[in-house]
Coordinates of C-alpha atoms and ligand atoms in Angstrom, one line a residue:
X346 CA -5.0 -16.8 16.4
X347 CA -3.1 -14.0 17.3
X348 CA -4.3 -11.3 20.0
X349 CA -3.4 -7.6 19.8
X350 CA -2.9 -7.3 23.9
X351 CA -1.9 -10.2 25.2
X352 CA -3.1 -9.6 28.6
X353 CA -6.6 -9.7 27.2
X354 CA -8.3 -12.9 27.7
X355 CA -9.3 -14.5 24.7
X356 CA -12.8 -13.9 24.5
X357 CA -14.4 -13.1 21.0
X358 CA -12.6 -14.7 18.5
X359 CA -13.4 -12.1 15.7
X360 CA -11.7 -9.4 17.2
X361 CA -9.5 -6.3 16.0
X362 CA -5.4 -7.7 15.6
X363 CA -6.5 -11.1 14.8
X364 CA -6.0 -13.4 12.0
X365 CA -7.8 -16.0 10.3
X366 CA -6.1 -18.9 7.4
X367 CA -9.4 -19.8 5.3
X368 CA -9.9 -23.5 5.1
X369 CA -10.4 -25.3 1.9
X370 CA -13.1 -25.4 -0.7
X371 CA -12.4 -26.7 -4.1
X372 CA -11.1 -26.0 -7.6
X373 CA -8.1 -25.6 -10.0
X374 CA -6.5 -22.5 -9.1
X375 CA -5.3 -21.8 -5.2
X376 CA -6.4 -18.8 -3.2
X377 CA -4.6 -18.2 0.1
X378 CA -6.6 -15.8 2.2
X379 CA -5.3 -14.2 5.5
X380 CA -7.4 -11.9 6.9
X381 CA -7.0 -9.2 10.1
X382 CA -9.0 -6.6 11.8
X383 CA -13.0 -6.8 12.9
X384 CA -15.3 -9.3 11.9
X385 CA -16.5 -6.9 8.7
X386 CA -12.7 -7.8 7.2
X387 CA -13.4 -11.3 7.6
X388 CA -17.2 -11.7 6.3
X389 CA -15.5 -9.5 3.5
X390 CA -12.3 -12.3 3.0
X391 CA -16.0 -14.9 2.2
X392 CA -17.0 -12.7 -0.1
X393 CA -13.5 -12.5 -2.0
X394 CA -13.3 -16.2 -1.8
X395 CA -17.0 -16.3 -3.6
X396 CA -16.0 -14.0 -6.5
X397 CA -13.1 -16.1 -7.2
X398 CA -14.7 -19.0 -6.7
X399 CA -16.7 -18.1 -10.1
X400 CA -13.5 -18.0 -11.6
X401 CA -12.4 -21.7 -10.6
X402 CA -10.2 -21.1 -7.5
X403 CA -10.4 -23.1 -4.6
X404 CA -9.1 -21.6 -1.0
X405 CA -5.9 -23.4 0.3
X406 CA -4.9 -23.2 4.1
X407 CA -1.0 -23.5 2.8
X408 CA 0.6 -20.4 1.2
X409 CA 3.3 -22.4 -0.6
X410 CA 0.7 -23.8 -3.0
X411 CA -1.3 -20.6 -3.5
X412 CA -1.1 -19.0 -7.3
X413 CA -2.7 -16.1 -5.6
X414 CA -2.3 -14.9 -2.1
X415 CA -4.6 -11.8 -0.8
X416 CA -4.4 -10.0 2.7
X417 CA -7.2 -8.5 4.1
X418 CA -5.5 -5.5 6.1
X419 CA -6.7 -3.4 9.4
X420 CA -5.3 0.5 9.8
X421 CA -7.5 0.4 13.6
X422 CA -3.9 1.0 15.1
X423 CA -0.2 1.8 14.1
X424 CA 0.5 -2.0 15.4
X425 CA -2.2 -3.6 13.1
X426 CA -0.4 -2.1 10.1
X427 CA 2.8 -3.3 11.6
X428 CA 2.0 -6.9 12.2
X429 CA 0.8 -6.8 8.0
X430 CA 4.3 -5.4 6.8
X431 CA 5.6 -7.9 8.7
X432 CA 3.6 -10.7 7.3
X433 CA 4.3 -9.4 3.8
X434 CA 8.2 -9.8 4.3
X435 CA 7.3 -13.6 4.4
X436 CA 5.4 -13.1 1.0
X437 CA 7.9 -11.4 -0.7
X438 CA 10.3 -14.2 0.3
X439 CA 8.5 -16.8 -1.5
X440 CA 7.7 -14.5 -4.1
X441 CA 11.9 -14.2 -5.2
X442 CA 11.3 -18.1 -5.5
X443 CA 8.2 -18.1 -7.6
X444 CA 7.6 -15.3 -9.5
X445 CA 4.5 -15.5 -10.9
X446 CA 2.8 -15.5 -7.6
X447 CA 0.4 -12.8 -7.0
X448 CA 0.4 -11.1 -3.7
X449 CA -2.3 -8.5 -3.3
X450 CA -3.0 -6.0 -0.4
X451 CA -7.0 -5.9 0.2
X452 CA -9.1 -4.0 2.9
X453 CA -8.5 -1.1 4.7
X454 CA -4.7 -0.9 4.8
X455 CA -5.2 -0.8 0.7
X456 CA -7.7 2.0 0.9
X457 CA -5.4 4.2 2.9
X458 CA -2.1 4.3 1.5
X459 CA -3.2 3.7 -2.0
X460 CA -0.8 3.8 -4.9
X461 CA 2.1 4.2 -2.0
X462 CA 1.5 1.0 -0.6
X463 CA 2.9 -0.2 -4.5
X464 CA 5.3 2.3 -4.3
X465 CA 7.0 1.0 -1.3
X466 CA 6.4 -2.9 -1.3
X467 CA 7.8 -3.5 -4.4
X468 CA 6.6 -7.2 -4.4
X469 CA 3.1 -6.1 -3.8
X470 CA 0.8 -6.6 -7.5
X471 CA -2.7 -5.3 -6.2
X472 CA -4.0 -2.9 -3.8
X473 CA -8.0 -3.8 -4.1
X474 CA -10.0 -1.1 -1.4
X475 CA -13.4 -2.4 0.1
X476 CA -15.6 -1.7 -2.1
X477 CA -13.7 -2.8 -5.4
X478 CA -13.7 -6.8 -4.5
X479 CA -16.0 -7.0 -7.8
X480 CA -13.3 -6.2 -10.1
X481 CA -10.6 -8.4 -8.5
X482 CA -11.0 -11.3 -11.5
X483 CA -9.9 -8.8 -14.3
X484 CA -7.2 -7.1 -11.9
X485 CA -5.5 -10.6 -10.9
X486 CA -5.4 -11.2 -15.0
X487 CA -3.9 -7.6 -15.4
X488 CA -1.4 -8.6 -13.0
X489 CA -0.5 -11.8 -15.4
X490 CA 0.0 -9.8 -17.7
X491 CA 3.1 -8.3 -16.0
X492 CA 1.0 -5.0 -14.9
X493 CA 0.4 -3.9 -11.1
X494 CA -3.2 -3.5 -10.6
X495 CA -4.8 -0.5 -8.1
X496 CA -8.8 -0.2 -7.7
X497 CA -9.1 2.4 -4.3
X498 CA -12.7 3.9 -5.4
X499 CA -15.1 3.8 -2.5
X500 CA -18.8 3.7 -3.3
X501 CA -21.6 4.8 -2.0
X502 CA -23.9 1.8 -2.7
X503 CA -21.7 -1.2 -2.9
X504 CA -22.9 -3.8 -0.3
X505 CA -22.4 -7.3 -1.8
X506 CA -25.9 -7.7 -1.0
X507 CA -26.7 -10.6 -4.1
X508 CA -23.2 -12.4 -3.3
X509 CA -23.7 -15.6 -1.4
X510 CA -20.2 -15.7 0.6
X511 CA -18.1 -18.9 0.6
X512 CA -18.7 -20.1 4.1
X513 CA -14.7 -20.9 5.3
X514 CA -15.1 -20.9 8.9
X515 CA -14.1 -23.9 10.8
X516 CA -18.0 -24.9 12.6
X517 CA -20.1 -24.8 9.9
X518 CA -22.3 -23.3 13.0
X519 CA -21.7 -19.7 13.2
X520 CA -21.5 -17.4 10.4
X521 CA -21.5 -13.5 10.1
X522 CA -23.8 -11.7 8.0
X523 CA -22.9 -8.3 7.1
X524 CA -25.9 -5.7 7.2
X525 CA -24.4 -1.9 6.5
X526 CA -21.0 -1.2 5.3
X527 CA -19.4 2.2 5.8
X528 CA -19.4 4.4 8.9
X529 CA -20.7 8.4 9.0
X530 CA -20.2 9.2 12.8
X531 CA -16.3 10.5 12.6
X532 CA -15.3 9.7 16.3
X533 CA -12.0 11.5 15.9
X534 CA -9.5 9.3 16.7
X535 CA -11.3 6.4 14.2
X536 CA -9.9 5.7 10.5
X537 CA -12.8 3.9 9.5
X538 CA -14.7 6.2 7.9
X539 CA -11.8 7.1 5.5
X540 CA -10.9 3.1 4.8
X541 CA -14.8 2.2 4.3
X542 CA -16.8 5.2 3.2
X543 CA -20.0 6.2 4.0
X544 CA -22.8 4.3 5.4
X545 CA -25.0 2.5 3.1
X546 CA -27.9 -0.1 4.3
X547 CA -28.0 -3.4 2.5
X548 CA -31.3 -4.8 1.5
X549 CA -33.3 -6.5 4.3
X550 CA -34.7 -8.9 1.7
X551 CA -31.3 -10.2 0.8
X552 CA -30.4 -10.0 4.4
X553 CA -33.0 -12.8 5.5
X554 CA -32.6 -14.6 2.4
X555 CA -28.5 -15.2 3.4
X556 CA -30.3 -16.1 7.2
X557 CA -32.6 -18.5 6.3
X558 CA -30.3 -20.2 3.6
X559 CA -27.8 -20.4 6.6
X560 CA -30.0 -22.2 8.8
X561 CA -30.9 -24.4 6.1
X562 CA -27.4 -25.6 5.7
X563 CA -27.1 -26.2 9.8
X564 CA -25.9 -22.8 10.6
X565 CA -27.6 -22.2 14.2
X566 CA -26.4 -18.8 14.2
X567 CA -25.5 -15.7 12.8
X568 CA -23.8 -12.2 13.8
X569 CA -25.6 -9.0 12.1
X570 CA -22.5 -6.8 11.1
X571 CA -22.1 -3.1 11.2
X572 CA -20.2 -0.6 12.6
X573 CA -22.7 1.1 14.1
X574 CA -26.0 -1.4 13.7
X575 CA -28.0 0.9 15.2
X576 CA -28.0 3.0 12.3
X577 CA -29.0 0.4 9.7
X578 CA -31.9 1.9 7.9
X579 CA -33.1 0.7 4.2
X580 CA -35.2 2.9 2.0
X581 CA -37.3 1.6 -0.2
X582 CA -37.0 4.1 -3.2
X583 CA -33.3 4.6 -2.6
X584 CA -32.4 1.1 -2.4
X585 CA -30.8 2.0 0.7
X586 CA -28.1 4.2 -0.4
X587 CA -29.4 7.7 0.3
X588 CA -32.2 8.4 3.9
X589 CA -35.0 9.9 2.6
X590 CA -37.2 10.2 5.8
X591 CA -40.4 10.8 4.0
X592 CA -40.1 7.3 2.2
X593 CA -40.9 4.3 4.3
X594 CA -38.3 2.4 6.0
X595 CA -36.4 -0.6 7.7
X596 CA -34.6 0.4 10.8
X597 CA -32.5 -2.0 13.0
X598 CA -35.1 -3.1 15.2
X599 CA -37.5 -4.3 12.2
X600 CA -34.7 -5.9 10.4
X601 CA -33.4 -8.1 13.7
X602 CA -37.2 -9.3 14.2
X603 CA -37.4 -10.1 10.5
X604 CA -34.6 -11.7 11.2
X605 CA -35.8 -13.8 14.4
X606 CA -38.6 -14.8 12.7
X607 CA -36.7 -17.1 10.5
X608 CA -36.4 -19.7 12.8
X609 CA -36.6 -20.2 16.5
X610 CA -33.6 -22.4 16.2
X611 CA -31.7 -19.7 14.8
X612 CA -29.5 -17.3 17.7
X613 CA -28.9 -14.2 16.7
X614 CA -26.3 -11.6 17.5
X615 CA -24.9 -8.1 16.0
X616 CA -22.3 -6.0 16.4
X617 CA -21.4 -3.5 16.7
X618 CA -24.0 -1.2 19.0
X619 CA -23.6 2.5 19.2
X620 CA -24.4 4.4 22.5
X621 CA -25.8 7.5 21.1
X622 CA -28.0 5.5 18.6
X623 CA -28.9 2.4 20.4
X624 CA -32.9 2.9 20.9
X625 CA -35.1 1.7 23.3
X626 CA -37.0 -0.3 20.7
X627 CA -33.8 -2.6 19.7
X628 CA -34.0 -3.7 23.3
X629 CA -37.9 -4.6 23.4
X630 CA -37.1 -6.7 20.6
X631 CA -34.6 -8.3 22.0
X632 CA -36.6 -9.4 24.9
X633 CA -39.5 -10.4 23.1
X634 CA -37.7 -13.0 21.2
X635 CA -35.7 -15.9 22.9
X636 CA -33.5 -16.5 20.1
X637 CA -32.0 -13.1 19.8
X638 CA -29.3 -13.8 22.1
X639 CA -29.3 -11.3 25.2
X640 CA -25.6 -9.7 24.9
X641 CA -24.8 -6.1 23.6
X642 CA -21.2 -4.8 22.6
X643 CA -21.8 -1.5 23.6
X644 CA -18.2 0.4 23.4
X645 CA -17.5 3.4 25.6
X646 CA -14.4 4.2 25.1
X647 CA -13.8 6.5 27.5
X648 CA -15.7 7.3 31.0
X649 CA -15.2 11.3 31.0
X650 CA -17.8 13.5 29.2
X651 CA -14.8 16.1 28.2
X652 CA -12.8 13.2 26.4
X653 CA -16.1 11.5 25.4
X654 CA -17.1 15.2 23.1
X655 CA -13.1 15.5 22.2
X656 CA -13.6 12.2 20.8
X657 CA -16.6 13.4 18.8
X658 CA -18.8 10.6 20.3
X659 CA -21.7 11.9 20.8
X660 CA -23.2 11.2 23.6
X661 CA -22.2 11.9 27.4
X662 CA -21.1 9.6 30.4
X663 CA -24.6 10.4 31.4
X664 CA -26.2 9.3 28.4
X665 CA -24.5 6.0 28.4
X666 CA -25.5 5.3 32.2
X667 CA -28.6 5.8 30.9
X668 CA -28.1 3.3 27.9
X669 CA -26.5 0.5 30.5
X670 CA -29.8 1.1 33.1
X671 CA -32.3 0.9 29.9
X672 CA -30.2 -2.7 28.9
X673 CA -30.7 -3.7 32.6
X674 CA -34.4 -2.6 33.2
X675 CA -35.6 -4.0 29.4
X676 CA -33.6 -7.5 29.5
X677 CA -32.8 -8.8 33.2
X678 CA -29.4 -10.5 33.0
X679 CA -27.7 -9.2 29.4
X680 CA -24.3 -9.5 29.0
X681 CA -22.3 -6.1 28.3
X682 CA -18.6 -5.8 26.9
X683 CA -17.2 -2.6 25.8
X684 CA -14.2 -0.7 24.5
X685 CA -11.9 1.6 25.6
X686 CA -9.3 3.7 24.5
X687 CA -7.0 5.0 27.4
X688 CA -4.4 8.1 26.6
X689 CA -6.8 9.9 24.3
X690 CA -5.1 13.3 23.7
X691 CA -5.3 15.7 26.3
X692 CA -6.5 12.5 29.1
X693 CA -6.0 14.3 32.4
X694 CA -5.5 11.9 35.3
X695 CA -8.9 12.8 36.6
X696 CA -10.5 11.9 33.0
X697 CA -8.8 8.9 33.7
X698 CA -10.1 8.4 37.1
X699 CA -13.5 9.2 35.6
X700 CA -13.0 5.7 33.3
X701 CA -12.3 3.7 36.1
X702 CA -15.4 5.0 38.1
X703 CA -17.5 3.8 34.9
X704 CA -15.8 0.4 35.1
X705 CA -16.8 0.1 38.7
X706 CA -20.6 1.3 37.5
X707 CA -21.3 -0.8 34.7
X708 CA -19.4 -4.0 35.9
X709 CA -19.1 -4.7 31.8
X710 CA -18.6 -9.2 31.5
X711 CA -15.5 -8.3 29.3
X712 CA -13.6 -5.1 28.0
X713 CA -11.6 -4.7 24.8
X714 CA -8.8 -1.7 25.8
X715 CA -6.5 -0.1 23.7
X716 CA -3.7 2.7 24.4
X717 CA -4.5 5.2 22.1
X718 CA -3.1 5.1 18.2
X719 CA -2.9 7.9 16.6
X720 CA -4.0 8.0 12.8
X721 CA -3.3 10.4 10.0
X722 CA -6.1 12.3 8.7
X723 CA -8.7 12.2 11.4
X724 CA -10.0 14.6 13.2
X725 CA -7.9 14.0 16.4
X726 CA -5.1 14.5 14.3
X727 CA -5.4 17.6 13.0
X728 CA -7.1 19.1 16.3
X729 CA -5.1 17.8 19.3
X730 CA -2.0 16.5 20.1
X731 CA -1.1 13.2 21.2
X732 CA 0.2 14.3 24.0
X733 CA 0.0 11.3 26.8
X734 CA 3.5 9.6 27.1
X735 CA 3.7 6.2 26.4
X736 CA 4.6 5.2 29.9
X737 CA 1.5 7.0 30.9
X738 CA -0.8 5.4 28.3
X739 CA 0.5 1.4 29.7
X740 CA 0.5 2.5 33.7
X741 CA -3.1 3.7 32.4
X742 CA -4.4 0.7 30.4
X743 CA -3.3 -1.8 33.0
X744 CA -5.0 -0.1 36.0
X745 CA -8.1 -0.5 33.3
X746 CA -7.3 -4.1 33.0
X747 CA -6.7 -5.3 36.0
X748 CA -9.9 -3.5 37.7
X749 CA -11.9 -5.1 34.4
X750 CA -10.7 -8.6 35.0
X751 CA -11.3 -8.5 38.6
X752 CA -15.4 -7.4 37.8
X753 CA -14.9 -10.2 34.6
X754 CA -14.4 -12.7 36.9
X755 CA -16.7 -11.7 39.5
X756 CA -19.6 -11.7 37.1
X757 CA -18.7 -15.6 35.7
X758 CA -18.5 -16.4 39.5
X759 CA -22.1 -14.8 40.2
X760 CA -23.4 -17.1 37.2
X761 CA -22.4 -20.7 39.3
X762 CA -25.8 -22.2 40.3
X763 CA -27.7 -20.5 37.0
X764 CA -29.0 -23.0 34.4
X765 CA -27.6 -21.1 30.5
X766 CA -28.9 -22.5 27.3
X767 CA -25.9 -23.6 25.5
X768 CA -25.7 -23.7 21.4
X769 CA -23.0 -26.5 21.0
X770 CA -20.2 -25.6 19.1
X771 CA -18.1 -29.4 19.3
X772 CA -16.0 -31.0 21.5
X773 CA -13.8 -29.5 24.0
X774 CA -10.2 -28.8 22.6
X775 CA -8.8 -30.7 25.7
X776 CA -11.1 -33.6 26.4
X777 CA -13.3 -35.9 23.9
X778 CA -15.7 -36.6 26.4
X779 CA -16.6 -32.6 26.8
X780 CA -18.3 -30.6 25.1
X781 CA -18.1 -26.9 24.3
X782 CA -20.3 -23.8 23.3
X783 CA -21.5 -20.6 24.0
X784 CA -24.4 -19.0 26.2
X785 CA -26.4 -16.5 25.1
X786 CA -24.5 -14.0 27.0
X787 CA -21.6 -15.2 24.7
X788 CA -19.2 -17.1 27.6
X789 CA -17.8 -19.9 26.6
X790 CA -19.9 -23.3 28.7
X791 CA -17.8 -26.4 28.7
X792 CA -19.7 -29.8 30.1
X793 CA -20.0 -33.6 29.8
X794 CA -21.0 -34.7 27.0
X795 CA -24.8 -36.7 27.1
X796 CA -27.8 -38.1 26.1
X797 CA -25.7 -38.1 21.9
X798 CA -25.9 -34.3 22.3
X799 CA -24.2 -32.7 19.7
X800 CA -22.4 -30.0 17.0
X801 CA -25.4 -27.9 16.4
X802 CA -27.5 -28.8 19.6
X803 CA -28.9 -26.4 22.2
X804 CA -28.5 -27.8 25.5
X805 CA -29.2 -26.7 29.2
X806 CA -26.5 -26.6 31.1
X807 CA -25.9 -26.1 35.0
X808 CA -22.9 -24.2 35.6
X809 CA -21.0 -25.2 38.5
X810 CA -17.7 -23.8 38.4
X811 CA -15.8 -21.2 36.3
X812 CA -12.3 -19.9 35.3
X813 CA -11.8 -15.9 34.1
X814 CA -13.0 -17.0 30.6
X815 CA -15.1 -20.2 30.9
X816 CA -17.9 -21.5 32.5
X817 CA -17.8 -25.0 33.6
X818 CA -21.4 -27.2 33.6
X819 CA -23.4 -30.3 33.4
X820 CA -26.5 -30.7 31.7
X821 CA -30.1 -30.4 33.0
X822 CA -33.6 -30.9 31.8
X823 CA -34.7 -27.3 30.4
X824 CA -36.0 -25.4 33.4
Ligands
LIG862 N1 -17.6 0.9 15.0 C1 -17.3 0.4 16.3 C2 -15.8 0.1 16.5 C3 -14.8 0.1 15.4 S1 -13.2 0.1 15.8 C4 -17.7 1.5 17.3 O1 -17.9 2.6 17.0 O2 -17.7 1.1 18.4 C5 -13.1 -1.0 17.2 C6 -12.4 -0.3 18.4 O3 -11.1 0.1 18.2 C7 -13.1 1.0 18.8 O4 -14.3 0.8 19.6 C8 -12.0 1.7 19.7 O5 -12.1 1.3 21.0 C9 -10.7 1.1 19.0 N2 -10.0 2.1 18.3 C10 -10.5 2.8 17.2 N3 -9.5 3.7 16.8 C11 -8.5 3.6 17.6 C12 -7.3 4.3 17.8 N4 -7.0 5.3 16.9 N5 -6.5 4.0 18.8 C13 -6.8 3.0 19.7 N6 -8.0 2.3 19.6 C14 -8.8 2.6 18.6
LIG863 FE1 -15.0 4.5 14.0 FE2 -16.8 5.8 15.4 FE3 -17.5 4.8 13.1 FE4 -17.0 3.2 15.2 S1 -18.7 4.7 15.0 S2 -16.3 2.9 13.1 S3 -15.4 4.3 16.2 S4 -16.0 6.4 13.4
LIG864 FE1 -9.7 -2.5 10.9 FE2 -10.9 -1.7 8.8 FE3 -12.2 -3.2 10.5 S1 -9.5 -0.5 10.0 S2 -11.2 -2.6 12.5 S3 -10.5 -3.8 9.3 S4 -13.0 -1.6 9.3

């Protein structure tokens, strides 16, 4: 795994900068899959491997055997584009010694730069946007045919909402179920709305259907994807694709319950939560059922209300106080992680100061932070300069660090003595005789292994001692 800041504990492993080598399923042809970017890029890279998967290929973890290798791009940041031209030096290496491979550019790097992305990696065959994973069978055969193949159009009801994805994760216990696609807020320094189009609702039907098969198959838990969940609403008439507010509808906080009810057994978890839309009645279901795990991403990004409306947010510093005390007063004890973005354009040191005071508010459990990027097209790009040096945005982000990992830490150390249900994820990477899992507040619980506990298990643990990013515990007869 590879981790965009390196000072940032390892936390959630679907995170922005990361990649992920799909393991094996079978059949004649070999698909090699690397995906990068949020956790929508990598449900997406299990839907890929399903369509091909109709057409006999089988996923391969080694790129030297693959007929067909595909990358699943991120344009979040100038560096996540960096660290895919990189990686595609290494495929165009292997390409001058087999030819007829076929090396195509998928997600949201392919949406933005288009036809130039063919232009300029010569060794590139496809360029395949989000919303065009359908037509990937007949492009890959165009490209046998000696062609370069391009499909860029966004949609405006695509959700993948009958494709069963090909499950390559590496647990068999987690899996991530995407639930709106798209994103219509334009916070001006984001490129998301221009790589994945507008925001479309996927059925709620299908949505459960994916749960419950899931759960069938051992899965004991599943993340609800969006990039602003809050928003997810399906209309009836419109199949989801246009809100008419006089039809009736599914918001968020019927869909998770619908969700909930499919088994007890089953955690659930979404991401990602918006401030401005995140509703009082998302959090009342969340406390009313004890398998919707009590943990909210809720992202900041910045703790001044100037640089908060320059970033076309929404909502106030305020306004997300508000949100954090409504968390706190609704569900006792919920985890909260943000992010932030430090060097926004314009950032006076006092905005600055402003973030830090919010840090020392909220006490978040874990931060993502990012020095500002900028990225053509947006808003912010066109409006304001990008005018924090470099030196500034680093001296910046690590004052936000190092006040984050202290409160981090203090919140693990304030858990020791609390008894966490644990959903067992397998046996510790360092000792056979531990196991490991998560809490519902998503930190990572190592402990003995007893009583033939196992993959798949809930178990209550004790924890008794902790590091910066784990939890350390023995298990103890449910409270
Ligand atoms: N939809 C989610 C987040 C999507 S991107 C949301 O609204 O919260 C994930 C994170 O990347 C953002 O929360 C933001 O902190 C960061 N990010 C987005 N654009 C960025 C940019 N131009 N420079 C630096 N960080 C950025
Ligand atoms: Fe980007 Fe804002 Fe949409 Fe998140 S909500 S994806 S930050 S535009
Ligand atoms: Fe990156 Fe696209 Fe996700 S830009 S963060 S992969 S939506």
């Amino acid at each position: 795994m590879l981790i965009e800041n390196d000072k940032q504990a390892k936390h959630d492993e679907t995170r922005q900068g990361e990649a992920l080598v799909m393991d094996p399923v079978s059949g004649s042809k070999k698909l090699y899959v690397e995906s990068y970017g949020c956790a929508m890029n990598f449900s997406d890279s299990e839907v890929v491997a399903s369509i091909l998967a109709q057409e006999g290929y089988s996923t391969t973890r080694n790129a030297e055997e693959a007929d067909v290798v595909l990358i699943n791009t991120c344009s979040i940041r100038d560096n996540a584009e960096a660290r895919v031209r990189k990686r595609l030096t290494d495929f165009k290496k292997q390409k001058k010694s087999k030819p007829e491979l076929v090396v195509g550019v998928l997600g949201c790097m392919a949406e933005r730069l288009k036809q130039s992305l063919l232009d300029e990696e010569k060794l590139v065959d496809l360029v395949v946007g989000p919303d065009a994973y359908r037509e990937l069978p007949g492009m890959i055969e165009e490209v046998g045919g000696g062609q370069k193949a391009i499909n860029v159009l966004l949609s405006r009801e695509e959700t993948y909402g009958d494709i069963t994805p090909v499950r390559l994760d590496e647990n068999g216990i987690s899996a991530f179920v995407s639930i709106t696609r798209g994103c219509d807020n334009m916070c001006s320094f984001c490129v998301v709305p221009f790589t994945r189009g507008r925001e479309r609702s996927r059925d709620p039907q299908t949505i459960v259907r994916e749960c419950a098969e899931l759960f069938e198959r051992g899965y004991r838990e599943v993340t609800l994807l969006g990039q602003n969940v809050d928003s997810y609403r399906w209309n009836m008439s419109s199949k989801g694709a246009i809100k008419d507010p006089s039809q009736p509808t599914t918001n968020f906080a019927e869909l998770m319950e619908m969700v909930a009810q499919v088994n007890p057994l089953l955690r659930i978890r979404f991401s990602t939560s918006h401030p401005k839309d995140m509703t009082d009645e998302v959090l009342e279901v969340m406390a009313k059922y004890a398998n919707i795990c009590p943990y909210i991403h809720l992202p900041v990004q910045s703790g001044d209300s100037n640089v908060l409306q320059r970033m076309n947010r929404g909502y106030s510093r305020e306004w997300y106080l508000n949100r954090i005390e409504a968390i706190r007063r609704i569900i006792p004890g919920c985890g909260i992680s943000t992010d932030i973005i430090t060097g926004f354009c314009g950032e006076t040191e006092e905005e600055h100061q402003a973030t830090l005071t919010l840090l020392d508010a909220v006490h978040f459990d874990f931060a993502y932070m990012y020095k500002y990027s900028e990225r053509p097209k947006t808003l912010a790009e066109r409006k304001f300069e990008d005018d924090v040096t470099e030196e500034v945005k680093s001296r910046r982000l690590e004052e936000i660090i190092e006040k984050q990992r202290a409160h981090g830490w203090a919140n693990n150390k304030s858990q020791i003595g609390e008894i966490h249900e644990v959903l067992i994820e397998g046996t510790s990477k360092k000792s056979e005789s531990d196991l490991t899992g998560r809490d519902g507040r998503n930190t990572k619980v190592v402990f003995p292994a007893v009583n033939g506990l196992k993959k798949g298990d809930y178990a209550w643990v004790k924890i008794l001692d902790c590091t910066s990013a784990t939890m350390i515990g023995e298990v103890v007869p449910q409270p």
